JSON list of C-alpha atoms and ligand atoms in Angstrom, two decimals:
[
{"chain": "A", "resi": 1, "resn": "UNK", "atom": "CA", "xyz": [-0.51, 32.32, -35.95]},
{"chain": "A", "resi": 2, "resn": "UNK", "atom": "CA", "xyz": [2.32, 30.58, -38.22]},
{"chain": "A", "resi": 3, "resn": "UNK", "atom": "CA", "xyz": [1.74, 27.44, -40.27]},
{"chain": "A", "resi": 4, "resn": "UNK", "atom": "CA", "xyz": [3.16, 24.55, -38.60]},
{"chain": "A", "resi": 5, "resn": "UNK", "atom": "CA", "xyz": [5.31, 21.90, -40.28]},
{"chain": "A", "resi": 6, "resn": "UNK", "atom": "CA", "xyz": [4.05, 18.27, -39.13]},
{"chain": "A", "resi": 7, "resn": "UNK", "atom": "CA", "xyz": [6.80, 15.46, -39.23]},
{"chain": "A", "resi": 8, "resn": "UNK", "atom": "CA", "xyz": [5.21, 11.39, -39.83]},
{"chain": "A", "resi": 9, "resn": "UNK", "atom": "CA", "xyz": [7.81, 9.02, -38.70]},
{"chain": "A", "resi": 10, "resn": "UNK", "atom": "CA", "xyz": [6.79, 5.52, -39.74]},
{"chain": "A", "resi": 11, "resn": "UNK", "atom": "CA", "xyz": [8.49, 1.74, -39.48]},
{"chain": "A", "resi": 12, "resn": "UNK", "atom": "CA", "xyz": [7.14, -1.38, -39.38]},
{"chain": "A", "resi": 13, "resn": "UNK", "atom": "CA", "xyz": [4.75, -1.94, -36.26]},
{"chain": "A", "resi": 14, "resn": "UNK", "atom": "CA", "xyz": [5.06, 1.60, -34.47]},
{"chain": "A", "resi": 15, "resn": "UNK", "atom": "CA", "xyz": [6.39, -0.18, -31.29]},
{"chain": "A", "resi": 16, "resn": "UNK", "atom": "CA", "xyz": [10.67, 0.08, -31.69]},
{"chain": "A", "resi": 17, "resn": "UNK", "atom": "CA", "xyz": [12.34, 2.42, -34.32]},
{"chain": "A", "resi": 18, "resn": "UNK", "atom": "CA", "xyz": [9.40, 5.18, -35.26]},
{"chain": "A", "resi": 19, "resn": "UNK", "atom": "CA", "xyz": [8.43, 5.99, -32.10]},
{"chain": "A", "resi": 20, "resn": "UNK", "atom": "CA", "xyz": [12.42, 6.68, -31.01]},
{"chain": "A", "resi": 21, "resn": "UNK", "atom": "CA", "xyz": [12.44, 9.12, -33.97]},
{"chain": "A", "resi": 22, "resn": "UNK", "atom": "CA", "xyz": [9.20, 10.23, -32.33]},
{"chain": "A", "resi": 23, "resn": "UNK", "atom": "CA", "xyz": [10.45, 11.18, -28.95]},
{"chain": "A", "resi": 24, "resn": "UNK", "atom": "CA", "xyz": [14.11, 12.50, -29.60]},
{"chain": "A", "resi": 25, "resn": "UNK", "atom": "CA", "xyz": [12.77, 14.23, -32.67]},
{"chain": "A", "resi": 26, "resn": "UNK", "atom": "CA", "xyz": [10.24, 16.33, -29.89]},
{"chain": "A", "resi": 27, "resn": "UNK", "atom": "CA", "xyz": [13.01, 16.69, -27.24]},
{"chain": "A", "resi": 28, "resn": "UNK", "atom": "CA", "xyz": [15.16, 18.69, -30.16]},
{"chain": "A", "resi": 29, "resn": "UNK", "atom": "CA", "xyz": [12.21, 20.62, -31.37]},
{"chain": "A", "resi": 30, "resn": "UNK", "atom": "CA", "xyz": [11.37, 21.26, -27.69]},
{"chain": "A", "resi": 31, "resn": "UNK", "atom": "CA", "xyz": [14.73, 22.21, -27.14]},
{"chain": "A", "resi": 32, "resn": "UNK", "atom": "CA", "xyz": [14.87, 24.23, -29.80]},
{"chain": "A", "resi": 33, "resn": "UNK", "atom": "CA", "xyz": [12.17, 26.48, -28.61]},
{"chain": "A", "resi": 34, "resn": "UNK", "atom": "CA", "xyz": [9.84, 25.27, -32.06]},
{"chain": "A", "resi": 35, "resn": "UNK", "atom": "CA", "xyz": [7.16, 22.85, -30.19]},
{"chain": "A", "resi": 36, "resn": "UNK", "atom": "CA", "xyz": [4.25, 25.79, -31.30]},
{"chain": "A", "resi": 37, "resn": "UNK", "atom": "CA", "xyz": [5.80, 25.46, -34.66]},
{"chain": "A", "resi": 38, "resn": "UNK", "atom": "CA", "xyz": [6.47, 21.20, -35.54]},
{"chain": "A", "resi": 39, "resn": "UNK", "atom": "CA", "xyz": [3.94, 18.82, -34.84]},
{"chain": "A", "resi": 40, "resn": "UNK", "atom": "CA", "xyz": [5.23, 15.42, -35.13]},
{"chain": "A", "resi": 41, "resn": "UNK", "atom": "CA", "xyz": [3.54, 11.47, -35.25]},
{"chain": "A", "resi": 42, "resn": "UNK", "atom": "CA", "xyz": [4.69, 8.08, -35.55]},
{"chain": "A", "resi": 43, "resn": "UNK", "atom": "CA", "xyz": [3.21, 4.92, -37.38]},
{"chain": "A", "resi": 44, "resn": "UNK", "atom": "CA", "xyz": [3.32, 1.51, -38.64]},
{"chain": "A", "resi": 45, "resn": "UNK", "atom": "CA", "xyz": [3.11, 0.03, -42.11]},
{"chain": "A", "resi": 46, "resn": "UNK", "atom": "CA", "xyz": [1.91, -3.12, -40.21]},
{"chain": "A", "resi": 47, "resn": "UNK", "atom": "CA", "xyz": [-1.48, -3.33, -37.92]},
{"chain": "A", "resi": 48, "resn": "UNK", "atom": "CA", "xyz": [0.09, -5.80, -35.40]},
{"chain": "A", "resi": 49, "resn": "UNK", "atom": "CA", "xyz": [0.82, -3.72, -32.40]},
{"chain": "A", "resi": 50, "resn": "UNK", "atom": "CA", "xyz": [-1.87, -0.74, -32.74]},
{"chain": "A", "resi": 51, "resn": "UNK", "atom": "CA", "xyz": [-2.56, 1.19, -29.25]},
{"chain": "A", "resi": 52, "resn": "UNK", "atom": "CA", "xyz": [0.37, -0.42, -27.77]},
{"chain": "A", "resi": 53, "resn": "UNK", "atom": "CA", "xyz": [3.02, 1.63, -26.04]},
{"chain": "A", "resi": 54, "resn": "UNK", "atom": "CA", "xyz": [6.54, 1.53, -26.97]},
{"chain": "A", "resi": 55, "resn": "UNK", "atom": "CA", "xyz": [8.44, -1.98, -26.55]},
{"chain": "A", "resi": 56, "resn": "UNK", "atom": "CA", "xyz": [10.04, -2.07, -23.31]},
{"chain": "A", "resi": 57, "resn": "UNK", "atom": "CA", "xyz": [13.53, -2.19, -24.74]},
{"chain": "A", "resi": 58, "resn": "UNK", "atom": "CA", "xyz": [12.95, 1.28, -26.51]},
{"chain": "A", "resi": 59, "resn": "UNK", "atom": "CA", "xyz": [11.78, 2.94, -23.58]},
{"chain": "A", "resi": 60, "resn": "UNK", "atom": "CA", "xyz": [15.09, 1.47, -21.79]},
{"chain": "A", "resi": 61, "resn": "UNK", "atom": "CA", "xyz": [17.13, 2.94, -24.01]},
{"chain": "A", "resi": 62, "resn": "UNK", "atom": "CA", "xyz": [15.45, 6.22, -25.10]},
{"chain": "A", "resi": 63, "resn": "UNK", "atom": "CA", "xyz": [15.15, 7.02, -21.09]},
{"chain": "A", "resi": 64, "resn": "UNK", "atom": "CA", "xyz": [18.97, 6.12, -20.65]},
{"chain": "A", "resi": 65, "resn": "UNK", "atom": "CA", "xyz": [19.39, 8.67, -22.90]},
{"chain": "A", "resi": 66, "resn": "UNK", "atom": "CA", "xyz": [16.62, 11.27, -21.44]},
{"chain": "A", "resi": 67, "resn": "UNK", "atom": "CA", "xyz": [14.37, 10.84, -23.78]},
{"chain": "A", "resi": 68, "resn": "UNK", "atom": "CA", "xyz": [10.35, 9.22, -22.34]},
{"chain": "A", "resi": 69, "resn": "UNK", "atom": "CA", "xyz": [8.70, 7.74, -24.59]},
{"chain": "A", "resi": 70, "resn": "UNK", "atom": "CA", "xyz": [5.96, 6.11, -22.32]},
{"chain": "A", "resi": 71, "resn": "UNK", "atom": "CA", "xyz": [2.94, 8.28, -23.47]},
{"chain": "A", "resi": 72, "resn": "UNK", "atom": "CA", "xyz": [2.97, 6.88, -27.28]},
{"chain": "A", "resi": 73, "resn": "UNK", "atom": "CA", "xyz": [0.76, 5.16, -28.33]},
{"chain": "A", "resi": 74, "resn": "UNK", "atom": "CA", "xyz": [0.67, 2.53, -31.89]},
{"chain": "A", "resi": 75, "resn": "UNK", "atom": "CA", "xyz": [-1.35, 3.37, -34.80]},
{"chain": "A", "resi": 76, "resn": "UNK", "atom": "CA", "xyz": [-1.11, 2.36, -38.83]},
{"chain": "A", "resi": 77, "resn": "UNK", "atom": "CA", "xyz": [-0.11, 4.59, -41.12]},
{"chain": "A", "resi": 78, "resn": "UNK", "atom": "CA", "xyz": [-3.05, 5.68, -43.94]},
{"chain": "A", "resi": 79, "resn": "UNK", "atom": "CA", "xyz": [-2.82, 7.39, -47.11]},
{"chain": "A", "resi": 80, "resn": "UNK", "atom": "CA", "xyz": [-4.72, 10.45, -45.76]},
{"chain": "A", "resi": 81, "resn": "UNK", "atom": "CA", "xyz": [-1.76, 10.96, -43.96]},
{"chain": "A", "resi": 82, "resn": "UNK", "atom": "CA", "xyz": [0.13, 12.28, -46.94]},
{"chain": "A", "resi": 83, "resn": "UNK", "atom": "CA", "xyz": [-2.54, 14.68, -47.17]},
{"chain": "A", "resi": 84, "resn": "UNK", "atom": "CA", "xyz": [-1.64, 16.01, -43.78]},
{"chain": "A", "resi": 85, "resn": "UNK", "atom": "CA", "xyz": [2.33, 15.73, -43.05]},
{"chain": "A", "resi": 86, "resn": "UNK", "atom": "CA", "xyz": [5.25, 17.80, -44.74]},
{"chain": "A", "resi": 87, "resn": "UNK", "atom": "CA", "xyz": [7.41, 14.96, -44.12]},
{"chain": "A", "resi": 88, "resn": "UNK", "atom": "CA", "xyz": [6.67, 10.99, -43.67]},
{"chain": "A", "resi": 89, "resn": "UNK", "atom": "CA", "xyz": [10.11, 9.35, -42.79]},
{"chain": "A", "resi": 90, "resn": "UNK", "atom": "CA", "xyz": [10.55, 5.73, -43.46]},
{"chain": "A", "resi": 91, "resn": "UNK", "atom": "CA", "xyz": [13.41, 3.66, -41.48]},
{"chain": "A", "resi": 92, "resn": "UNK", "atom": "CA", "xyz": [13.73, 1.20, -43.95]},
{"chain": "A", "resi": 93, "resn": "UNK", "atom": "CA", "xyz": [13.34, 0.60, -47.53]},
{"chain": "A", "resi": 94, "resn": "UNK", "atom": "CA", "xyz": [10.83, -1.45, -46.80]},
{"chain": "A", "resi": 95, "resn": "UNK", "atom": "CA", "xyz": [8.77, 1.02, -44.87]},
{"chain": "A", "resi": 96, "resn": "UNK", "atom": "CA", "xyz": [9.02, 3.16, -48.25]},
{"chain": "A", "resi": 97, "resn": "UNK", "atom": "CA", "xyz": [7.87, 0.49, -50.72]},
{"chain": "A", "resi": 98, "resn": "UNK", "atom": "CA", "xyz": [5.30, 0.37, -48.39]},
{"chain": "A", "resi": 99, "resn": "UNK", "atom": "CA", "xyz": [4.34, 4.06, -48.21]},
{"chain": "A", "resi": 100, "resn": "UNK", "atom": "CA", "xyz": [5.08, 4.75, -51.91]},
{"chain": "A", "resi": 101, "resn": "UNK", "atom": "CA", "xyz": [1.92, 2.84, -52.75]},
{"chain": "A", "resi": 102, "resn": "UNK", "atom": "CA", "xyz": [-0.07, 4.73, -50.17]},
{"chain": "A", "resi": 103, "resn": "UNK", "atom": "CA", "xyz": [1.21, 7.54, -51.46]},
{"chain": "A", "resi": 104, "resn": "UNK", "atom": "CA", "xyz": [0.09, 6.68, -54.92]},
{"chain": "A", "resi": 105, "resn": "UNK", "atom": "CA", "xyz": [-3.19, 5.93, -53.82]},
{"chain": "A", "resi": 106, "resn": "UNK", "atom": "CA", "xyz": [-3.66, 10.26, -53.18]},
{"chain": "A", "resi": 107, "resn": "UNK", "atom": "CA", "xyz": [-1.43, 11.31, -54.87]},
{"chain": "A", "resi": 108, "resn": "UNK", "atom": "CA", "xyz": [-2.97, 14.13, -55.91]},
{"chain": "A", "resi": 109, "resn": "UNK", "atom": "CA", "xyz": [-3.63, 15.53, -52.57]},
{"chain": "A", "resi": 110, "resn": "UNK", "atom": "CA", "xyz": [-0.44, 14.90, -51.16]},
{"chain": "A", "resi": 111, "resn": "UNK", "atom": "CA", "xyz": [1.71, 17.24, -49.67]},
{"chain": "A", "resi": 112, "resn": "UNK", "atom": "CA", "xyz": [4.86, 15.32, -50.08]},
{"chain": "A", "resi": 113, "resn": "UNK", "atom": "CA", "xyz": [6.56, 12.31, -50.74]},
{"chain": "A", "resi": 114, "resn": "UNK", "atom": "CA", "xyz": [7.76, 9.47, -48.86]},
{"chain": "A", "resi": 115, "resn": "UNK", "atom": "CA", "xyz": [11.60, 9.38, -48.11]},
{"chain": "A", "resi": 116, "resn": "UNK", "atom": "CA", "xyz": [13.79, 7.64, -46.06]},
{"chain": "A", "resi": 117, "resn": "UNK", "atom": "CA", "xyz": [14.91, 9.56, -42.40]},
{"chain": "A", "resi": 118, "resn": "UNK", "atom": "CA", "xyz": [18.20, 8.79, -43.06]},
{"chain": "A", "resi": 119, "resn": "UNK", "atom": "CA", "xyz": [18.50, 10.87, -46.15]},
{"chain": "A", "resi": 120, "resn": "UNK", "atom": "CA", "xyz": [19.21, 13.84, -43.87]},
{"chain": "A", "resi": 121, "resn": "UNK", "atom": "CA", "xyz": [22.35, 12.69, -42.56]},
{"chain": "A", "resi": 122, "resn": "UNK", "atom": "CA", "xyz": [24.94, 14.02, -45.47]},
{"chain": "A", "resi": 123, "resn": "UNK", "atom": "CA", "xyz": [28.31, 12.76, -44.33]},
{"chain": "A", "resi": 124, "resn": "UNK", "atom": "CA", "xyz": [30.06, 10.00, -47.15]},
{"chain": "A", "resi": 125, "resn": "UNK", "atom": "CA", "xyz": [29.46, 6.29, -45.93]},
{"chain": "A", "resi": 126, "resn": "UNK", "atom": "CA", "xyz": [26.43, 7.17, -44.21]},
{"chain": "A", "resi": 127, "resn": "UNK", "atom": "CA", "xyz": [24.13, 4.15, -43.90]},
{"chain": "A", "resi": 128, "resn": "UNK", "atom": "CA", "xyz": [20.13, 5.25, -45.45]},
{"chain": "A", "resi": 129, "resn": "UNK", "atom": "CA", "xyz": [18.11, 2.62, -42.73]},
{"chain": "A", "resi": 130, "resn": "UNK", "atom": "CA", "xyz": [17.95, 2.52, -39.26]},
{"chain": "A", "resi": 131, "resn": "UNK", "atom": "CA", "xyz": [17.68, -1.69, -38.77]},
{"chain": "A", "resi": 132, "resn": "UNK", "atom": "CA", "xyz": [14.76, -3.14, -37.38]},
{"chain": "A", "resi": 133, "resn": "UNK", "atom": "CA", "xyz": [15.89, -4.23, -33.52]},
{"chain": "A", "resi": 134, "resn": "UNK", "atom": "CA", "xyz": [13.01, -6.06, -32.98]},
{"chain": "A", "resi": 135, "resn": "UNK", "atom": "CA", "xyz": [14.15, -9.46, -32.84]},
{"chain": "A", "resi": 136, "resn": "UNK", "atom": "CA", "xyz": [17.68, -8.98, -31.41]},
{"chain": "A", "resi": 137, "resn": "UNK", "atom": "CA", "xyz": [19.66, -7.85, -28.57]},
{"chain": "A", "resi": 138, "resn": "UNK", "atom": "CA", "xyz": [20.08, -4.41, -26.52]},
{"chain": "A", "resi": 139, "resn": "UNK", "atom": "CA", "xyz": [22.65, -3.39, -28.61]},
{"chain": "A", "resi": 140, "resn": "UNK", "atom": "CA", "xyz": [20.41, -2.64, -31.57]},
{"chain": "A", "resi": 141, "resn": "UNK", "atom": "CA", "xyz": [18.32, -0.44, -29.24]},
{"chain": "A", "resi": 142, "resn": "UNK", "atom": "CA", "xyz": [21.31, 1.73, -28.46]},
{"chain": "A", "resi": 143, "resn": "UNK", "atom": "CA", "xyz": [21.82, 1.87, -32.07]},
{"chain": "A", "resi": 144, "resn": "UNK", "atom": "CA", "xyz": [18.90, 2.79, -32.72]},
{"chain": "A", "resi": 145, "resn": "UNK", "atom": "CA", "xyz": [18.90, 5.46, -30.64]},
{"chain": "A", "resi": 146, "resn": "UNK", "atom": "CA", "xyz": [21.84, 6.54, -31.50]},
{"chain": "A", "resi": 147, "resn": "UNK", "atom": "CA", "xyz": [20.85, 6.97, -35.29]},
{"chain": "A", "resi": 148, "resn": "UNK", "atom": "CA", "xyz": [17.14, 8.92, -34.55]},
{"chain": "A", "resi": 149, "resn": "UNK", "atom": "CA", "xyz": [19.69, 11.18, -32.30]},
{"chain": "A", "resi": 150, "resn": "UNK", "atom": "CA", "xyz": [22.05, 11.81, -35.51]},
{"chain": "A", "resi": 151, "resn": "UNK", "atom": "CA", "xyz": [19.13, 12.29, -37.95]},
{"chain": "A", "resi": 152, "resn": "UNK", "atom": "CA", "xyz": [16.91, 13.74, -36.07]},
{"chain": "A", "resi": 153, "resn": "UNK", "atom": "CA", "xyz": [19.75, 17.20, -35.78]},
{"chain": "A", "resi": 154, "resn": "UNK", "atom": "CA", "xyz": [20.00, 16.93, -39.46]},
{"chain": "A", "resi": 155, "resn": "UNK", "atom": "CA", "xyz": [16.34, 16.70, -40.37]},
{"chain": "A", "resi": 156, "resn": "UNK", "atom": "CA", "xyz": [15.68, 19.98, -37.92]},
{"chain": "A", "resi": 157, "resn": "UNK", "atom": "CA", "xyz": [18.50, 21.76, -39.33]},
{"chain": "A", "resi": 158, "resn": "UNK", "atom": "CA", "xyz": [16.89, 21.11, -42.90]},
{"chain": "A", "resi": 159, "resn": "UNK", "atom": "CA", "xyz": [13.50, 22.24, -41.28]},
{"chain": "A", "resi": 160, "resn": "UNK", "atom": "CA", "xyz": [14.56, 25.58, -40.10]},
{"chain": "A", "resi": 161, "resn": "UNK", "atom": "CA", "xyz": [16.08, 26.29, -43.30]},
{"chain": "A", "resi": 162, "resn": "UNK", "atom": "CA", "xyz": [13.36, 25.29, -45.57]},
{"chain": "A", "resi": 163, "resn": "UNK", "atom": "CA", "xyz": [10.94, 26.88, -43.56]},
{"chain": "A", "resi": 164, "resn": "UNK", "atom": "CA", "xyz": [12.90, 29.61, -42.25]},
{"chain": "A", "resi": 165, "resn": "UNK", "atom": "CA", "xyz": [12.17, 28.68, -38.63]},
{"chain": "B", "resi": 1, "resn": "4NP", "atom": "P1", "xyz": [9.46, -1.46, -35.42]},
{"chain": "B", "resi": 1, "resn": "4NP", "atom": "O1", "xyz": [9.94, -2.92, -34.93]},
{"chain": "B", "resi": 1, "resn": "4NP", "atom": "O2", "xyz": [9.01, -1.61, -36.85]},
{"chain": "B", "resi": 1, "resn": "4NP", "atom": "O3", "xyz": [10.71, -0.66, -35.31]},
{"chain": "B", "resi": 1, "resn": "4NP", "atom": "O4", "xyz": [8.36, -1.02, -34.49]},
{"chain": "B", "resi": 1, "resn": "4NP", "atom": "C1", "xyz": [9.14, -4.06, -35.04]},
{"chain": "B", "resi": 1, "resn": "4NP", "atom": "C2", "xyz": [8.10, -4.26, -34.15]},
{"chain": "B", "resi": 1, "resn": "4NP", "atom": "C3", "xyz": [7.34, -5.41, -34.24]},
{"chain": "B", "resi": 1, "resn": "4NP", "atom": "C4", "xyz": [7.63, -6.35, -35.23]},
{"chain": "B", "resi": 1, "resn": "4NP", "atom": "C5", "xyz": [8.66, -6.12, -36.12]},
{"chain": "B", "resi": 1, "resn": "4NP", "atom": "C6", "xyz": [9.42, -4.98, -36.03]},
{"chain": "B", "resi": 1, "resn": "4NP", "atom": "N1", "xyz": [6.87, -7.53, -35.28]},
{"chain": "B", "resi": 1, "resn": "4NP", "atom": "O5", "xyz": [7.19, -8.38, -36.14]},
{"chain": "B", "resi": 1, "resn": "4NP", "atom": "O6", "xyz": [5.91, -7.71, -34.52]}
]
């Protein structure tokens, strides 16, 4: 059987943006006919919300979208993780500060590097963090959404190609 390339997405409490990466993320890879082949997870920097499901808002606008999210479940983000993910995607910079020093912690068992999800999307004038919705209106759900949709395409095109999938 092939190796499989495991994806961390991680924001601040694990309830809003990480697990929307999360679930569109799987409905591409499932799409794509690679679920046997990409494992993926979701975390928080923060313990606040850990074995919560997603906030209600998410869900509403991930299943607008067809995307359920209802089976996740919160959990905080540990430096062993970087010895077990190809990729841990932070959705702000804070997120990365935040991982860098886990990350520094095991360094030398690491088997990558912290960067932001956003760095996938390539087109001039794109913005690098997907904005913490938490305490504002439905609108920064959709956007949200919207932005796990856009680099979620990019970060599986890089995928295949890395990895020849
Ligand atoms: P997330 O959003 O990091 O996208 O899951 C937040 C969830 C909870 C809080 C902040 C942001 N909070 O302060 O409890």
């Amino acid at each position: 059987m092939s190796a499989t390339v495991k994806v961390l997405f991680v924001c601040l409490g694990n309830i809003c943006r990480s697990p929307t990466a999360h679930g569109v993320f799987l409905k591409k890879v499932q799409a794509a006919g690679l679920a046997s082949r990409v494992e993926i997870d979701s975390a928080g920097t923060a313990a606040y919300h850990i074995g919560k499901a997603p906030d209600a808002r998410s869900q509403r606008a991930a299943q607008q979208q067809g995307y359920d999210l209802s089976a996740l479940r919160a959990r905080q983000v540990t430096a062993e993780d970087f010895a077990d993910f190809d990729y841990v995607l932070a959705m702000d910079h804070q997120n990365l500060s935040e991982l860098r020093v886990l990350h520094a912690s095991i360094e030398s068992s690491a088997r990558c590097t912290p960067q932001l999800f956003l760095s996938f999307l390539q087109a001039a004038g794109s913005p690098d963090e997907v904005p913490d919705p938490y305490y504002g209106g439905a609108d920064g759900f959709k956007e949200v959404l919207r932005l796990c949709e856009e680099a979620a395409d990019a970060l599986l095109s890089d995928i295949r190609e890395r990895h020849a999938l």
